[in-house]
mmCIF file of C-alpha atoms in Angstrom:
data_model
loop_
_atom_site.group_PDB
_atom_site.id
_atom_site.type_symbol
_atom_site.label_atom_id
_atom_site.label_comp_id
_atom_site.label_asym_id
_atom_site.label_seq_id
_atom_site.Cartn_x
_atom_site.Cartn_y
_atom_site.Cartn_z
ATOM 1 C CA MET P 1 192.248 106.721 -141.658
ATOM 2 C CA ASP P 2 190.966 103.217 -142.279
ATOM 3 C CA ILE P 3 193.148 100.227 -141.524
ATOM 4 C CA PRO P 4 194.023 97.991 -143.373
ATOM 5 C CA GLN P 5 195.124 100.137 -146.271
ATOM 6 C CA LEU P 6 196.193 99.079 -149.741
ATOM 7 C CA THR P 7 197.987 101.496 -152.068
ATOM 8 C CA CYS P 8 198.313 100.518 -155.722
ATOM 9 C CA LYS P 9 201.339 101.950 -157.534
ATOM 10 C CA THR P 10 199.029 103.763 -159.942
ATOM 11 C CA ASP P 11 197.289 105.491 -157.017
ATOM 12 C CA ALA P 12 200.366 106.378 -154.942
ATOM 13 C CA GLU P 13 200.824 110.129 -154.570
ATOM 14 C CA PHE P 14 204.130 111.967 -154.927
ATOM 15 C CA GLY P 15 205.424 114.538 -152.474
ATOM 16 C CA GLU P 16 207.216 117.822 -153.043
ATOM 17 C CA MET P 17 210.666 116.191 -152.793
ATOM 18 C CA GLY P 18 209.919 113.349 -155.224
ATOM 19 C CA GLN P 19 208.981 110.757 -152.615
ATOM 20 C CA GLN P 20 206.191 108.360 -153.499
ATOM 21 C CA TYR P 21 203.817 107.774 -150.599
ATOM 22 C CA LEU P 22 202.876 104.152 -150.075
ATOM 23 C CA ALA P 23 200.764 102.637 -147.284
ATOM 24 C CA ALA P 24 200.425 104.591 -144.047
ATOM 25 C CA GLY P 25 198.983 103.753 -140.675
ATOM 26 C CA LYS P 26 198.553 105.552 -137.381
ATOM 27 C CA GLN P 27 202.119 104.825 -136.198
ATOM 28 C CA VAL P 28 204.173 104.318 -139.371
ATOM 29 C CA ALA P 29 204.246 105.369 -143.029
ATOM 30 C CA LEU P 30 206.062 103.875 -146.010
ATOM 31 C CA ARG P 31 207.528 105.797 -148.953
ATOM 32 C CA ARG P 32 209.653 105.092 -152.033
ATOM 33 C CA TRP P 33 212.502 107.200 -153.406
ATOM 34 C CA GLN P 34 213.939 106.977 -156.916
ATOM 35 C CA GLU P 35 216.722 109.460 -157.569
ATOM 36 C CA ASP P 36 219.584 110.184 -159.926
ATOM 37 C CA PRO P 37 223.099 111.106 -158.763
ATOM 38 C CA CYS P 38 223.466 114.465 -157.026
ATOM 39 C CA ASP P 39 225.707 116.171 -154.500
ATOM 40 C CA PHE P 40 225.015 116.359 -150.761
ATOM 41 C CA SER P 41 221.961 118.302 -149.771
ATOM 42 C CA PRO P 42 222.199 120.829 -146.940
ATOM 43 C CA PRO P 43 221.956 119.204 -143.481
ATOM 44 C CA THR P 44 218.458 118.862 -142.060
ATOM 45 C CA HIS P 45 216.660 117.203 -139.162
ATOM 46 C CA ARG P 46 213.160 115.795 -138.932
ATOM 47 C CA ASP P 47 210.673 115.306 -136.112
ATOM 48 C CA TYR P 48 210.243 111.633 -136.973
ATOM 49 C CA GLU P 49 212.443 108.521 -137.027
ATOM 50 C CA THR P 50 213.358 107.044 -140.425
ATOM 51 C CA VAL P 51 214.498 103.535 -141.336
ATOM 52 C CA GLY P 52 215.430 102.774 -144.923
ATOM 53 C CA PHE P 53 216.479 99.978 -147.261
ATOM 54 C CA VAL P 54 218.397 100.382 -150.542
ATOM 55 C CA LEU P 55 216.846 98.319 -153.333
ATOM 56 C CA ARG P 56 219.204 99.515 -156.073
ATOM 57 C CA GLY P 57 222.108 101.936 -156.444
ATOM 58 C CA VAL P 58 224.492 103.675 -154.054
ATOM 59 C CA LEU P 59 223.983 106.574 -151.686
ATOM 60 C CA GLU P 60 225.949 108.214 -148.908
ATOM 61 C CA LEU P 61 224.347 109.172 -145.618
ATOM 62 C CA ASP P 62 226.048 111.820 -143.507
ATOM 63 C CA LEU P 63 224.607 111.432 -140.010
ATOM 64 C CA ASP P 64 225.827 113.802 -137.307
ATOM 65 C CA GLY P 65 229.108 114.338 -139.188
ATOM 66 C CA GLU P 66 229.891 110.681 -139.970
ATOM 67 C CA THR P 67 229.405 109.400 -143.528
ATOM 68 C CA ALA P 68 228.414 105.863 -144.524
ATOM 69 C CA THR P 69 228.109 104.417 -148.033
ATOM 70 C CA LEU P 70 224.972 102.341 -148.577
ATOM 71 C CA ARG P 71 224.491 99.866 -151.431
ATOM 72 C CA ALA P 72 221.689 97.544 -152.514
ATOM 73 C CA GLY P 73 220.702 95.375 -149.561
ATOM 74 C CA ASP P 74 221.950 97.857 -146.922
ATOM 75 C CA SER P 75 219.649 99.572 -144.443
ATOM 76 C CA TRP P 76 219.883 102.612 -142.180
ATOM 77 C CA LEU P 77 218.259 104.426 -139.278
ATOM 78 C CA VAL P 78 218.091 108.195 -138.802
ATOM 79 C CA PRO P 79 216.921 108.928 -135.253
ATOM 80 C CA GLN P 80 214.295 111.575 -134.677
ATOM 81 C CA GLY P 81 215.922 115.011 -134.559
ATOM 82 C CA ALA P 82 219.352 113.835 -135.823
ATOM 83 C CA GLN P 83 221.158 116.132 -138.257
ATOM 84 C CA HIS P 84 221.662 114.337 -141.576
ATOM 85 C CA ARG P 85 222.016 114.694 -145.338
ATOM 86 C CA TYR P 86 222.160 112.384 -148.356
ATOM 87 C CA ARG P 87 224.223 112.202 -151.540
ATOM 88 C CA ILE P 88 223.176 109.927 -154.394
ATOM 89 C CA VAL P 89 226.288 108.301 -155.902
ATOM 90 C CA GLU P 90 224.586 105.991 -158.430
ATOM 91 C CA PRO P 91 220.937 106.008 -159.541
ATOM 92 C CA MET P 92 219.052 104.499 -156.637
ATOM 93 C CA ILE P 93 215.738 103.216 -155.422
ATOM 94 C CA ALA P 94 215.094 103.008 -151.690
ATOM 95 C CA ILE P 95 212.162 102.346 -149.388
ATOM 96 C CA GLU P 96 211.786 104.256 -146.115
ATOM 97 C CA ALA P 97 209.467 103.917 -143.150
ATOM 98 C CA THR P 98 208.829 106.877 -140.874
ATOM 99 C CA SER P 99 207.436 106.890 -137.366
ATOM 100 C CA PRO P 100 205.346 108.747 -136.586
ATOM 101 C CA PRO P 101 204.074 108.935 -140.160
ATOM 102 C CA ALA P 102 205.873 111.734 -142.028
ATOM 103 C CA ARG P 103 203.061 112.327 -144.469
ATOM 104 C CA PHE P 104 200.856 114.242 -142.095
ATOM 105 C CA ASN P 105 200.968 117.814 -140.757
ATOM 106 C CA GLU P 106 203.466 118.952 -143.404
ATOM 107 C CA ARG P 107 206.333 117.229 -141.540
ATOM 108 C CA ASP P 108 207.643 115.793 -144.788
ATOM 109 C CA GLU P 109 207.993 119.022 -146.743
ATOM 110 C CA PRO P 110 211.334 120.632 -147.661
ATOM 111 C CA PRO P 111 212.586 123.425 -145.402
ATOM 112 C CA THR P 112 211.058 126.709 -146.530
ATOM 113 C CA ASP P 113 214.248 128.733 -146.011
ATOM 114 C CA MET P 114 216.234 126.810 -148.670
ATOM 115 C CA ALA P 115 215.945 126.541 -152.429
ATOM 116 C CA TYR P 116 214.523 123.119 -153.268
ATOM 117 C CA HIS P 117 215.972 120.494 -155.569
ATOM 118 C CA LYS P 118 214.914 116.878 -155.916
ATOM 119 C CA CYS P 119 217.754 115.355 -153.885
ATOM 120 C CA ARG P 120 217.138 117.460 -150.786
ATOM 121 C CA ARG P 121 215.803 115.227 -147.994
#
C-alpha cells in the first residue's frame, strides 16, 4: 500500500454491508455510511476499534447493553471486541475510522451465520 493515498468519491469502493471505503493506511482506515431507518441489528463484535462521527441524521448505539442516541455532530467509540449493535432512527450519514484497518483480511464482512441486511454492522 502506497502512502499518501487519495480516494476520489467516484473511485471509492462499496463493501458488502453498504459501507463506502475511503482512504486507508497501515494503521487506520476511513469509511462512510449512508443508511435509511431500520431496527436494531443483531449484536456483533469486531476485532478492530471504531470511532465514528454523525454528519446527518439520528442513530442509536447499543454498546454492551447500554444505549445512546447520536445526532449530527456527535461521535462515538466502540472498543475492539465490544459487543454492540446499531439502529438507524432517521436517515443518516456517518464517517467511521477503524484501527487496525477493517478493510483487510475480511474483517469487515457481515457474520456468515446470520442473514444479511443493509443495516447490520
